[in-house]
XYZ file of C-alpha atoms in Angstrom:
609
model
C 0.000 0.000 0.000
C 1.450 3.482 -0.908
C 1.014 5.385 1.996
C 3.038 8.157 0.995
C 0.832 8.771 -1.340
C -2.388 8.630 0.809
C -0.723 10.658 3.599
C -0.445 13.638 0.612
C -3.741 12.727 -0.271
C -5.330 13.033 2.892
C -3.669 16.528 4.375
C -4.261 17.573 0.710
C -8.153 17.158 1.660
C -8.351 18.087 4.808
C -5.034 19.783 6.503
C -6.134 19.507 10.235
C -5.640 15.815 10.642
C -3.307 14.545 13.110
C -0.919 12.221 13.189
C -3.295 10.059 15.538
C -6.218 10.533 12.614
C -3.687 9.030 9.933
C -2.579 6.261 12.414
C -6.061 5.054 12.620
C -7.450 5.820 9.041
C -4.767 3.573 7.558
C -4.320 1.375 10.093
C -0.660 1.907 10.943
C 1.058 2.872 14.307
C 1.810 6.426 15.131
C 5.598 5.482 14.917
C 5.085 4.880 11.054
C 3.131 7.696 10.516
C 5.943 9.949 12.352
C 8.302 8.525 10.011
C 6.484 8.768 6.885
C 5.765 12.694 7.688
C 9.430 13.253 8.100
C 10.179 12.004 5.059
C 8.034 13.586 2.917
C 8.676 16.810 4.443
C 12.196 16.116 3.990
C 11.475 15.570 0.042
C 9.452 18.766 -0.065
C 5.891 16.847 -0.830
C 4.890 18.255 2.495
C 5.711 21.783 4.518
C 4.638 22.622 7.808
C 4.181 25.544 9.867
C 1.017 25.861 12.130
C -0.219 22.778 9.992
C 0.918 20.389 7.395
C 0.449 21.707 4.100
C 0.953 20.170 0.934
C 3.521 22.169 -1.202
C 3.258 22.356 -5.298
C 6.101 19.408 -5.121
C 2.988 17.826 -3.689
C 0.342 18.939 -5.851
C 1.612 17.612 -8.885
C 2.647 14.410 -7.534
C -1.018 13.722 -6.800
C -1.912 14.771 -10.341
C -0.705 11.788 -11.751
C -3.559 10.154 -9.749
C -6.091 11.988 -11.225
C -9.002 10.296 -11.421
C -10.548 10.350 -15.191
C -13.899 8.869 -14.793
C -16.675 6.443 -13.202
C -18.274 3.935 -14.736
C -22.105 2.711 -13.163
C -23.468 -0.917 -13.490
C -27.586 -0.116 -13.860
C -28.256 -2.881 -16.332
C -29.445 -5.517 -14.248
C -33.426 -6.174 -13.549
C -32.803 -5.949 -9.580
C -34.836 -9.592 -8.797
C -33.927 -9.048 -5.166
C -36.214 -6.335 -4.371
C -38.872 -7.116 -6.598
C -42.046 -5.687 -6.660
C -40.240 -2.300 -6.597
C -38.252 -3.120 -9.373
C -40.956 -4.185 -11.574
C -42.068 -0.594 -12.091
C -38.226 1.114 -11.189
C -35.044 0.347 -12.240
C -32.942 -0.836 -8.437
C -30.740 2.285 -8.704
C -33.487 4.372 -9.573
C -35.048 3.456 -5.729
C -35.164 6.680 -3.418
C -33.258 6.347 0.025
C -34.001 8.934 2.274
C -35.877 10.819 -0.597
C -32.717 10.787 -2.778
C -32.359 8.189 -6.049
C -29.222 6.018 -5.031
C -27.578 6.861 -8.648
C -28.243 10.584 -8.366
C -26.234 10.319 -4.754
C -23.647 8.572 -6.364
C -23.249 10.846 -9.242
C -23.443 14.118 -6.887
C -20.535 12.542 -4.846
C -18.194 12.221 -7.691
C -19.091 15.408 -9.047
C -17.970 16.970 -5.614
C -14.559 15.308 -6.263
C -14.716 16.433 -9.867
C -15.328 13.758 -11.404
C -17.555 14.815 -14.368
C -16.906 11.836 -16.879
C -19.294 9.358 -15.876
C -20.915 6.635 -17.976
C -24.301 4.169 -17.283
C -24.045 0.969 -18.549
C -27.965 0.603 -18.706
C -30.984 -2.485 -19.751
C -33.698 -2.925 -18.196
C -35.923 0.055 -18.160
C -33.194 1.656 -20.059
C -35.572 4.276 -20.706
C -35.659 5.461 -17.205
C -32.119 6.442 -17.324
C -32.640 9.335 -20.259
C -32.625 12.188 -17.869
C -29.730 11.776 -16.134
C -28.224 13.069 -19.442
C -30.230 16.418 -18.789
C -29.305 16.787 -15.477
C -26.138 15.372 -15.209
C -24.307 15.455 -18.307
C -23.835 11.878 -18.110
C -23.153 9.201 -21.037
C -25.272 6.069 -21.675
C -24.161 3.056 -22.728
C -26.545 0.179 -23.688
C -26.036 -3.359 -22.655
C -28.699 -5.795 -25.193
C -27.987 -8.789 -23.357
C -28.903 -7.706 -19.712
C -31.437 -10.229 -19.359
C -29.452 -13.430 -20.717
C -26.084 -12.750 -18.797
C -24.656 -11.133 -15.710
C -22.785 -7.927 -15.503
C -19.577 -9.693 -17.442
C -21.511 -8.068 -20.401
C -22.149 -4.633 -19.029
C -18.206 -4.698 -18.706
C -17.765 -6.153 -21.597
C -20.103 -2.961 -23.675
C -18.417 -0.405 -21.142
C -15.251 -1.368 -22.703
C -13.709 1.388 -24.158
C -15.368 3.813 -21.868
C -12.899 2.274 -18.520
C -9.357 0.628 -20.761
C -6.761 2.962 -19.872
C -7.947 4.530 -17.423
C -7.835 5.538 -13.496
C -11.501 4.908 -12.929
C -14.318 3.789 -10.180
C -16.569 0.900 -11.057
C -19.588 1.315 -9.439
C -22.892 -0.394 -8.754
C -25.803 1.958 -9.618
C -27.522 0.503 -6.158
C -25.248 1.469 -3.633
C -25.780 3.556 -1.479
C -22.782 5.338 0.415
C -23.556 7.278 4.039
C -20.186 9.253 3.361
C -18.328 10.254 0.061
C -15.976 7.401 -0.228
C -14.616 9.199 -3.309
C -11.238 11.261 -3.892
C -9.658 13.431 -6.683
C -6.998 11.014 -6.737
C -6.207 7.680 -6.237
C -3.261 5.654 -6.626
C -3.732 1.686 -6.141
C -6.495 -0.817 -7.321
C -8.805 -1.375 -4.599
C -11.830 -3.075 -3.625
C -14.432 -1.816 -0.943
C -14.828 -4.447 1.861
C -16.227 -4.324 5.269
C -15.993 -7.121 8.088
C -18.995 -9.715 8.061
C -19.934 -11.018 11.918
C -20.973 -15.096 11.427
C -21.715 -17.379 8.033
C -21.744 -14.819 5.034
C -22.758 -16.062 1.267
C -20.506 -12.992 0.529
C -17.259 -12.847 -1.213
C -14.463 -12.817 1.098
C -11.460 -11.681 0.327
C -7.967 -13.104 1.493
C -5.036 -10.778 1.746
C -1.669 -10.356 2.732
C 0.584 -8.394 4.921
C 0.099 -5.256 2.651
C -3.837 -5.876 2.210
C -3.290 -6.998 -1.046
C -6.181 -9.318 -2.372
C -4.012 -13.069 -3.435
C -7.649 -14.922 -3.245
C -11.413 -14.989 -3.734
C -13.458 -17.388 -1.864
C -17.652 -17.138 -2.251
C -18.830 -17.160 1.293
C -17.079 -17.538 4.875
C -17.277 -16.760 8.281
C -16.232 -13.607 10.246
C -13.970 -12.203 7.690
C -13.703 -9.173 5.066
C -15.799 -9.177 1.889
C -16.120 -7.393 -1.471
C -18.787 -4.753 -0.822
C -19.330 -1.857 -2.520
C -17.542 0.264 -5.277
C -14.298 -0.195 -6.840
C -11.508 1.810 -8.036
C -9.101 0.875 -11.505
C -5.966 2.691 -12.256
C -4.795 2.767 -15.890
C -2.442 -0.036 -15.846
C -4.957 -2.374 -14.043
C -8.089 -1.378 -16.372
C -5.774 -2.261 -20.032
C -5.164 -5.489 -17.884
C -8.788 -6.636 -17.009
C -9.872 -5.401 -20.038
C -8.241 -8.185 -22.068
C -9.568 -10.445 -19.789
C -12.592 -9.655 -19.886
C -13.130 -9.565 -23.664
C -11.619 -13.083 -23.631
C -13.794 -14.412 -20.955
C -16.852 -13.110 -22.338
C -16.160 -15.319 -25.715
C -16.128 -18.317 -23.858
C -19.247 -20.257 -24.117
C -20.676 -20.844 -20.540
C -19.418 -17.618 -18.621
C -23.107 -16.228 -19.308
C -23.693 -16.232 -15.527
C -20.442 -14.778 -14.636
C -20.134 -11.495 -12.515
C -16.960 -9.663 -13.648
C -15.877 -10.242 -10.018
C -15.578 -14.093 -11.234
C -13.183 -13.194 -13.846
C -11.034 -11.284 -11.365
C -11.103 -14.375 -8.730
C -9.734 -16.369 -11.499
C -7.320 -14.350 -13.301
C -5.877 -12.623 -9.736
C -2.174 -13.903 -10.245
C -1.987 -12.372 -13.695
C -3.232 -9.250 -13.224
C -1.453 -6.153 -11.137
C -2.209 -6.168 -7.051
C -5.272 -4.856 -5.759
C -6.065 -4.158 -2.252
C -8.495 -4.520 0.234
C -10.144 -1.162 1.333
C -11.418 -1.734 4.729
C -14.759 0.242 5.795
C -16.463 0.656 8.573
C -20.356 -1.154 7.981
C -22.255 1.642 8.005
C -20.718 3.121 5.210
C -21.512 1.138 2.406
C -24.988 -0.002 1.849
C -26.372 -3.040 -0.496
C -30.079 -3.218 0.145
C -30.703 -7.076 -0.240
C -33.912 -7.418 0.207
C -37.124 -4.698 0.933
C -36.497 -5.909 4.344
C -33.278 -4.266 4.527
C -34.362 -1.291 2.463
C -37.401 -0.910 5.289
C -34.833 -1.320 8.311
C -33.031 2.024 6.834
C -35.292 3.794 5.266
C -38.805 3.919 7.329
C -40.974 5.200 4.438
C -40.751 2.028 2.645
C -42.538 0.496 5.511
C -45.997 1.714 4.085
C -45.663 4.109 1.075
C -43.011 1.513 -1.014
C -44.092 3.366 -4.339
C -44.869 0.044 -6.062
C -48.171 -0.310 -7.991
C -48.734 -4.450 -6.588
C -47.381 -3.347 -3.228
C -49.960 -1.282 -2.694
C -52.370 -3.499 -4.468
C -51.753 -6.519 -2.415
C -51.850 -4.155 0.733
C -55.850 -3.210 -0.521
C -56.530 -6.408 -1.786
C -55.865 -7.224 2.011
C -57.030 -4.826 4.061
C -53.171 -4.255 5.718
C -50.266 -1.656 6.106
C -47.488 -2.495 3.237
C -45.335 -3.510 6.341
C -47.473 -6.490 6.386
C -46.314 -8.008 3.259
C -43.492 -9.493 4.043
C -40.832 -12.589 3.266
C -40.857 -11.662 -0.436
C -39.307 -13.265 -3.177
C -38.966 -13.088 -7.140
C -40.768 -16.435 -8.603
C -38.443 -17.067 -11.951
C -39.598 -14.118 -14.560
C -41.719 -16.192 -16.956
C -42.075 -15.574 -20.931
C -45.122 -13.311 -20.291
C -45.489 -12.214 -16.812
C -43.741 -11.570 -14.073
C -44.667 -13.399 -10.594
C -43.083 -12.561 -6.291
C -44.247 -14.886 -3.692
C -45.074 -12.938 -0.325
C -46.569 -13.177 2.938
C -48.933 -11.313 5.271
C -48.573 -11.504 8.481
C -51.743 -11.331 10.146
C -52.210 -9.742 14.173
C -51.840 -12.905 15.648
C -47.932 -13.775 14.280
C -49.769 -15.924 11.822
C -48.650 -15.816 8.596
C -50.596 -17.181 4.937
C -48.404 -17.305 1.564
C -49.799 -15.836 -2.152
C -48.436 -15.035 -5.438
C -48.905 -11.712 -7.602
C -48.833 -11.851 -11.079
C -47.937 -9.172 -12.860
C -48.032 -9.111 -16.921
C -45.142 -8.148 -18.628
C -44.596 -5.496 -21.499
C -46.265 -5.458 -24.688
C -48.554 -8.506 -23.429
C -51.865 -5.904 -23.787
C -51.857 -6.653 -27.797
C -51.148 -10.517 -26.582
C -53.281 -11.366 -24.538
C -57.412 -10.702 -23.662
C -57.918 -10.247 -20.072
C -61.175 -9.865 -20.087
C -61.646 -13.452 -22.024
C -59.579 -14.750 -19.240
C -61.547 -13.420 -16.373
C -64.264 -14.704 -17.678
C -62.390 -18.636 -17.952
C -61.640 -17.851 -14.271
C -65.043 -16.778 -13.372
C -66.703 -19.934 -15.469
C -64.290 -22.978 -13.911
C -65.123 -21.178 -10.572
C -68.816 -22.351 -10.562
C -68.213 -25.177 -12.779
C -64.976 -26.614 -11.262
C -63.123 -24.882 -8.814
C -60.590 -27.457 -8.214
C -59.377 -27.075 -11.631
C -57.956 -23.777 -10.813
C -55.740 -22.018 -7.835
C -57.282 -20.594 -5.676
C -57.756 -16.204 -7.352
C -57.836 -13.770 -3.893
C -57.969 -11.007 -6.769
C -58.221 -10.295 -10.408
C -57.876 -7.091 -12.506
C -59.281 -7.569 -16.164
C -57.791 -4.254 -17.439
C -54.338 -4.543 -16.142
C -53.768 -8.318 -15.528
C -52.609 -8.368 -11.947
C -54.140 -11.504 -9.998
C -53.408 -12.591 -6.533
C -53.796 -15.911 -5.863
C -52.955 -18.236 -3.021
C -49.320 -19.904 -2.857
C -49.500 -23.774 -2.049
C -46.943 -25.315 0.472
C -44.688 -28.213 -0.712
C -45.888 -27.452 -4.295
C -44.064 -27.923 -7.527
C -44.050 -27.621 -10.868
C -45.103 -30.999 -13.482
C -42.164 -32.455 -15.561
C -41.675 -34.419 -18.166
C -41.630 -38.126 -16.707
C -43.617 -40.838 -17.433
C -45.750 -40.246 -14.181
C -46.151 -36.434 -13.998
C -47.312 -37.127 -17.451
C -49.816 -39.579 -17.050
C -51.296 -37.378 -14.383
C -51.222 -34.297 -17.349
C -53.170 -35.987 -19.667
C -55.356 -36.840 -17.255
C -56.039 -33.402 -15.450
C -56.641 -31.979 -18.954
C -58.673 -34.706 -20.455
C -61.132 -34.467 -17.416
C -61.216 -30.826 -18.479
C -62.198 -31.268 -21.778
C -64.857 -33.758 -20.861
C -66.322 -30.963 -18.649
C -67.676 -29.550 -22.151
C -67.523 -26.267 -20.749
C -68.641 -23.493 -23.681
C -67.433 -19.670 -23.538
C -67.754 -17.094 -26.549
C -64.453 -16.921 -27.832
C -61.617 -19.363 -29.201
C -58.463 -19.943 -30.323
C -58.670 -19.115 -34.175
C -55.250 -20.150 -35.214
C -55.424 -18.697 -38.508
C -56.147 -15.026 -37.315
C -53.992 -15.437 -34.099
C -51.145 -16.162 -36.854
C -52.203 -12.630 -39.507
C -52.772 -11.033 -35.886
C -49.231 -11.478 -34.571
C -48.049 -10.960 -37.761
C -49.622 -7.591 -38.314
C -48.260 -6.559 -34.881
C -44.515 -7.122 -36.021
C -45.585 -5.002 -39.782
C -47.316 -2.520 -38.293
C -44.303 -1.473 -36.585
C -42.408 -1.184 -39.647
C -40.606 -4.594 -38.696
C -40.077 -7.693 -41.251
C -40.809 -11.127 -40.509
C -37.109 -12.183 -40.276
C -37.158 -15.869 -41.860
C -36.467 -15.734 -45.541
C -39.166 -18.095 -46.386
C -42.202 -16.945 -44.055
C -44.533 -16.831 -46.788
C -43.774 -20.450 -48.067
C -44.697 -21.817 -44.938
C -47.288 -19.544 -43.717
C -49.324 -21.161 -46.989
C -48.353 -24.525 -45.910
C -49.464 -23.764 -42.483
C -52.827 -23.000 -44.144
C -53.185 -25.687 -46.344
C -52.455 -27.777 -42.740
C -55.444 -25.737 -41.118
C -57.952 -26.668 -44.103
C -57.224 -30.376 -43.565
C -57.555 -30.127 -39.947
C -61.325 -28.099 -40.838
C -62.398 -31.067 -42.766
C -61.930 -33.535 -39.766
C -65.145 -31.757 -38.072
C -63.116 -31.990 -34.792
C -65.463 -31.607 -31.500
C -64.765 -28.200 -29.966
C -64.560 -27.575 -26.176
C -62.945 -25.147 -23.736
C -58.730 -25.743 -23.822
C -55.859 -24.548 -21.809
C -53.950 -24.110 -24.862
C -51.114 -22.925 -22.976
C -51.015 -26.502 -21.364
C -46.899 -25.990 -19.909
C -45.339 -28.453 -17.596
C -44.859 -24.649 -15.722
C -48.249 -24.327 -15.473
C -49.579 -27.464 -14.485
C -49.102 -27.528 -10.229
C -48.669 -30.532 -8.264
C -50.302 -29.743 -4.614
C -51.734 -31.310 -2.133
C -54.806 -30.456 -2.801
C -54.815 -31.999 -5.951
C -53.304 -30.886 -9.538
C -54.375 -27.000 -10.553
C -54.193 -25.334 -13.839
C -52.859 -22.218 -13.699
C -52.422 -19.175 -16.100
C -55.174 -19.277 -18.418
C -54.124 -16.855 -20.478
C -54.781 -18.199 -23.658
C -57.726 -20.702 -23.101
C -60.154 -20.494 -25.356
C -62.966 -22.750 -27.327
C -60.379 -25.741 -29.473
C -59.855 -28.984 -30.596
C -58.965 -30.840 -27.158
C -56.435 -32.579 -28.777
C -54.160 -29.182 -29.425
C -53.453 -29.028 -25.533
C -52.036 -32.251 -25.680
C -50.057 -30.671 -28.572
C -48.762 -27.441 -26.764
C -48.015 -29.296 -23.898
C -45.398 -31.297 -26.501
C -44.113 -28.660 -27.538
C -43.260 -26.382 -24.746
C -41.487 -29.150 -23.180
C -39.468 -29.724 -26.750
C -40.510 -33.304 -27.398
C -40.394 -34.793 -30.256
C -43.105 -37.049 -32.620
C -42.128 -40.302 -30.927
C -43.331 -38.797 -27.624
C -47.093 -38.566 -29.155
C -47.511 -41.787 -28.371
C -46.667 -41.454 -25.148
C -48.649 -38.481 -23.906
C -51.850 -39.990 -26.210
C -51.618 -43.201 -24.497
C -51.867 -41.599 -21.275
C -54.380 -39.157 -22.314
C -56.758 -43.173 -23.215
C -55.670 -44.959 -20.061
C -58.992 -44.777 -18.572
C -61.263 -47.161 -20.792
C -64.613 -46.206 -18.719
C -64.758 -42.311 -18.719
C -65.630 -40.285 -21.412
C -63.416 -39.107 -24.484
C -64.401 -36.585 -26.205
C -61.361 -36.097 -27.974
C -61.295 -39.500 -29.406
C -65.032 -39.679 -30.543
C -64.983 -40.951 -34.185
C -61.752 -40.750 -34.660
C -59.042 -43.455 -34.906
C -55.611 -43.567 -32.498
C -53.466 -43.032 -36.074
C -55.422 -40.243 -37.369
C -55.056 -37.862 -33.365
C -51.858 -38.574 -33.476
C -51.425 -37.239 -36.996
C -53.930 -34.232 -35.558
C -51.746 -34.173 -32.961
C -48.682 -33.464 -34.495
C -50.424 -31.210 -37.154
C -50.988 -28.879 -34.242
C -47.518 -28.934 -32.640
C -46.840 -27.946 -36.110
C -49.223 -25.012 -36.153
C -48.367 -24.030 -32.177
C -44.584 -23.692 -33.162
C -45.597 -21.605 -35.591
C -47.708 -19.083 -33.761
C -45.173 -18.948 -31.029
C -42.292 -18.212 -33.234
C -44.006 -15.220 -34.661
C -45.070 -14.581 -31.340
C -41.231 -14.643 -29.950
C -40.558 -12.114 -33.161
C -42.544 -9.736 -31.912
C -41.742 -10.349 -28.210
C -37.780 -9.273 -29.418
C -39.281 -6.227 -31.151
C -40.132 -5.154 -27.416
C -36.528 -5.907 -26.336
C -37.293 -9.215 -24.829
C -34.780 -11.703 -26.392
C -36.180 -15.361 -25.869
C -32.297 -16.823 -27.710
C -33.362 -19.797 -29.518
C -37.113 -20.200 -28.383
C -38.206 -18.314 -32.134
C -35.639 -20.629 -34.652
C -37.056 -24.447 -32.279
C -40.553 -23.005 -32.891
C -40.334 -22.566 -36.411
C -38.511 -25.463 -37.180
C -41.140 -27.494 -35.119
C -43.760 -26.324 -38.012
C -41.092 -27.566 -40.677
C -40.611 -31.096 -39.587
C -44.717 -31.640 -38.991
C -44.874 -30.677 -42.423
C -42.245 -32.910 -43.721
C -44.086 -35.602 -41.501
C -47.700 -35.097 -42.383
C -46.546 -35.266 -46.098
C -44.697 -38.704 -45.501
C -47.465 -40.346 -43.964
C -49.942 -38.829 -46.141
C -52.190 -36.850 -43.772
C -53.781 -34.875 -46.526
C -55.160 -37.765 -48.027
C -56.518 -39.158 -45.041
């Protein structure tokens, strides 16, 4: 550690330290400190006369140090303190009436640091003003939602390499201005955990240099908080970090994980030692609530204060929240409220996602909620609310409950639950026209001045067709269908299996849910036998499904309509990416599912059938 340069530093900031104010800032006895401020008075970095000063010597010694700029992680989606973070970005959260990145960006500004770039994703568009009032650059960072902050370094590149600059997280929060003008070594904030910690801890040696990087510990130091990079450290990590970001499987890395792996080869960094109630990362709401009392009852977030209504309680009620895994077209947090007596009850918000308004009919599907209610209620979980403008529904969280799979058993208890729904004959007024669904997600991708991005859309759009006039001429049964019949929505309880997420249920051929289930899960045409023998196990109940109609010629049905489901939900996924939600792959196995039914249906000669 060069403490001849922080002793400059420091009188340089403040000139009425003492010697006993050094000792314990930097952790070194007073004899040391003596020493150090003989020296540099000696070599004319230092004068003293009531005071120590420090002399122009001085002054442009620290100028190499300069710091050039500060770089701000805001990309990420913030799961942690979800619901806020549904409707504000994490850094964009008020602490004691102040936006943590607007704190952040004041502090640097008061050590003149004026070149500071945003590394921004989700709800990039929150970020815009920051510009206005802060003169600030934004960079944009497209694959936020498919990896961790390894890419926000990665498109921040050229804004840190060679340079003597902070990398910060936009959701700290810092009590005091750990910032300076200058700084001389690479460091990493770290304060003392008490106990078990899940945090990184950091291993040093004699001079607090960091030599190792261990994830979790127990009373020790761990990375917390900002970080500073001097010039010959950043062109270092830089290479790294392009290299590491090439290599397939580092999606999930945290640029921390490059730096734990690559900390021999790259120039020493040390541990800067805090006291805790410096640096802040809010966790949880919990934590957020314990410092901040406002978010106790006036949070700011839309559900919040929905699920406080809904229940007739203070926001501080809600409590032991968690993000459920962000699905494809909504986004879900498990909570509890804790009711007067200790007690406490478990429920899940939905919330939709963007752009599903022009997807999805909530009105049609409060209406499938409100029918299975009176004609089946133990088809369904169990809806505390629903909204059928906005989507939101609050329903009741089972204990010890999980999710179907694929395997032979879960299965056979799929093609049950949904065959005993079909049965049911239930009739509503809508259903799931699969040639206007198709021109209806196409026009929303046109309309936008977008193109269909597969070369050959309108080849197989008419083949699609020609499969949906065969399938007409079959005179299929109709009755009310799940049609979004995922192993992700089908719920093992103990109360029995429950549909959930009728989003897209509508009047249909009660063969396409055994269909979409298929194809959601990826299985291929061998597995039709499979799921349709399951779906027949039960000789003495009725089949609708299978009335007049021969085992051959569903399955051929069958696999007509994984066809057709692959291709709505690739042009579906199209037009999901058009609203900046990238779904990798999920468009191109979609597609291709339409190509091989086609190939299949023409082998075994459907179209004559």
């Amino acid at each position: 550690m060069n403490y001849k340069f922080l002793i400059i530093r420091s009188i340089y900031e403040d000139e009425i330290l003492s010697q006993r104010d050094l000792s314990r800032k930097y952790d070194c006895s007073l004899g040391k400190v003596n020493l150090l401020l003989q020296e540099l008075l000696l070599d004319g970095y230092l004068e003293k006369k009531e005071r120590y000063k420090v002399t122009e010597k001085g002054k442009s010694y620290l100028k190499k140090y300069k710091v050039d700029k500060a770089i701000i992680l805001a990309a990420g989606i913030g799961s942690r303190l979800v619901p806020l973070t549904y409707d504000t970005p994490k850094g964009l959260l008020k602490v004691h009436g102040e936006r943590m990145i607007e704190r952040q960006i004041k502090q640097l500004h008061k050590r003149h640091i004026k070149d500071i770039t945003i590394v921004v994703g989700y709800l990039k568009e929150k970020f815009d003003y920051l510009i206005d009032e802060y003169d600030v650059k934004i960079v944009y960072n497209p694959e936020y939602n498919i990896k961790n902050n390894i890419s926000s370094m990665f498109y921040a590149n050229d804004f840190y390499v060679d340079s003597n600059v902070y990398i910060l997280a936009s959701d700290n929060y810092m009590s005091e201005n750990i910032f300076h003008e200058y700084e001389c070594e690479p460091w990493y904030a770290s304060v003392y955990m008490e106990g078990k910690t899940k945090e990184w801890q950091l291993i040093t040696n004699s001079k607090k240099e960091i030599t190792e990087v261990i994830i979790g510990g127990e009373n020790c130091n761990v990375m917390y908080g900002p970080t500073f990079f001097n010039k010959d450290f950043s062109i270092q990590f830089s290479a790294y970090v392009k290299k590491y970001y090439n290599i397939p499987g580092t999606e999930n890395f945290f640029w921390e994980d490059i730096f734990m792996r690559c900390i021999k080869y790259l120039p020493p960094m040390y541990a800067y030692i805090m006291p805790k109630d410096i640096v802040y990362e809010f966790e949880s709401l919990e934590e957020l609530r314990q410092f901040d009392k406002s978010y106790e009852n006036e949070s700011g977030s839309m559900s919040m204060n929905l699920v406080a209504k809904t229940f007739g309680v203070k926001e501080k009620s809600i409590i032991d929240i968690e993000c459920i895994k962000k699905g494809m077209t909504n986004r879900s947090w498990r909570f509890s409220i804790k009711k007067k007596n200790g007690e406490t009850n478990r429920f899940i918000c939905r919330v939709p996602g963007d752009g599903t308004q022009k997807l999805i009919n909530r009105h049609q599907e409060k209406i499938i909620y409100d029918t299975l209610s009176i004609v089946n209620k133990k088809l369904i979980e169990d809806v505390k609310y629903f909204d059928e403008e906005s989507g939101v529904k609050i329903s009741t969280c089972y204990e010890n409950a999980r999710t179907a799979t694929t395997s032979n058993e879960d299965m056979r208890n799929v093609m049950r639950i949904l065959r005993k729904l079909h049965n049911q004959e239930i009739k509503v007024d809508f259903d799931f026209d699969i040639e206007k669904t198709i021109e209806y997600y196409e026009n929303l991708i046109t309309s936008e001045g977008k193109e269909i991005l597969f070369y050959d859309y309108l080849d197989i759009k008419r083949e699609a067709f020609e499969v949906l006039r065969k399938i007409k001429s079959f005179d299929r049964p109709i009755t009310l269908c799940h049609i979004d019949s995922n192993v992700d929505n089908i719920l093992f309880t103990n109360e029995g299996i429950k549909l959930i997420d009728w989003e897209y249920a509508s009047m249909q051929d009660p063969l396409i849910d055994i269909a979409m289930c298929a194809i959601y899960s990826f299985l291929n045409f061998d597995d039709v036998d499979r799921l349709l023998d399951f779906y027949n196990e039960d000789a003495f109940s009725p089949n609708i499904a299978m009335e007049n109609i021969s085992y051959e010629k569903a399955k051929m049905l069958i696999i007509a309509y994984m066809g057709l489901g692959g291709f709505v939900w690739s042009i579906w996924a199209l037009y999901k990416n058009i609203q900046g939600q990238d779904f990798g792959e999920y468009s191109l196995k979609n597609y291709r599912y339409f190509k091989n039914s086609y190939k299949y249906l023409r082998e075994k000669k459907f179209f004559r059938m």
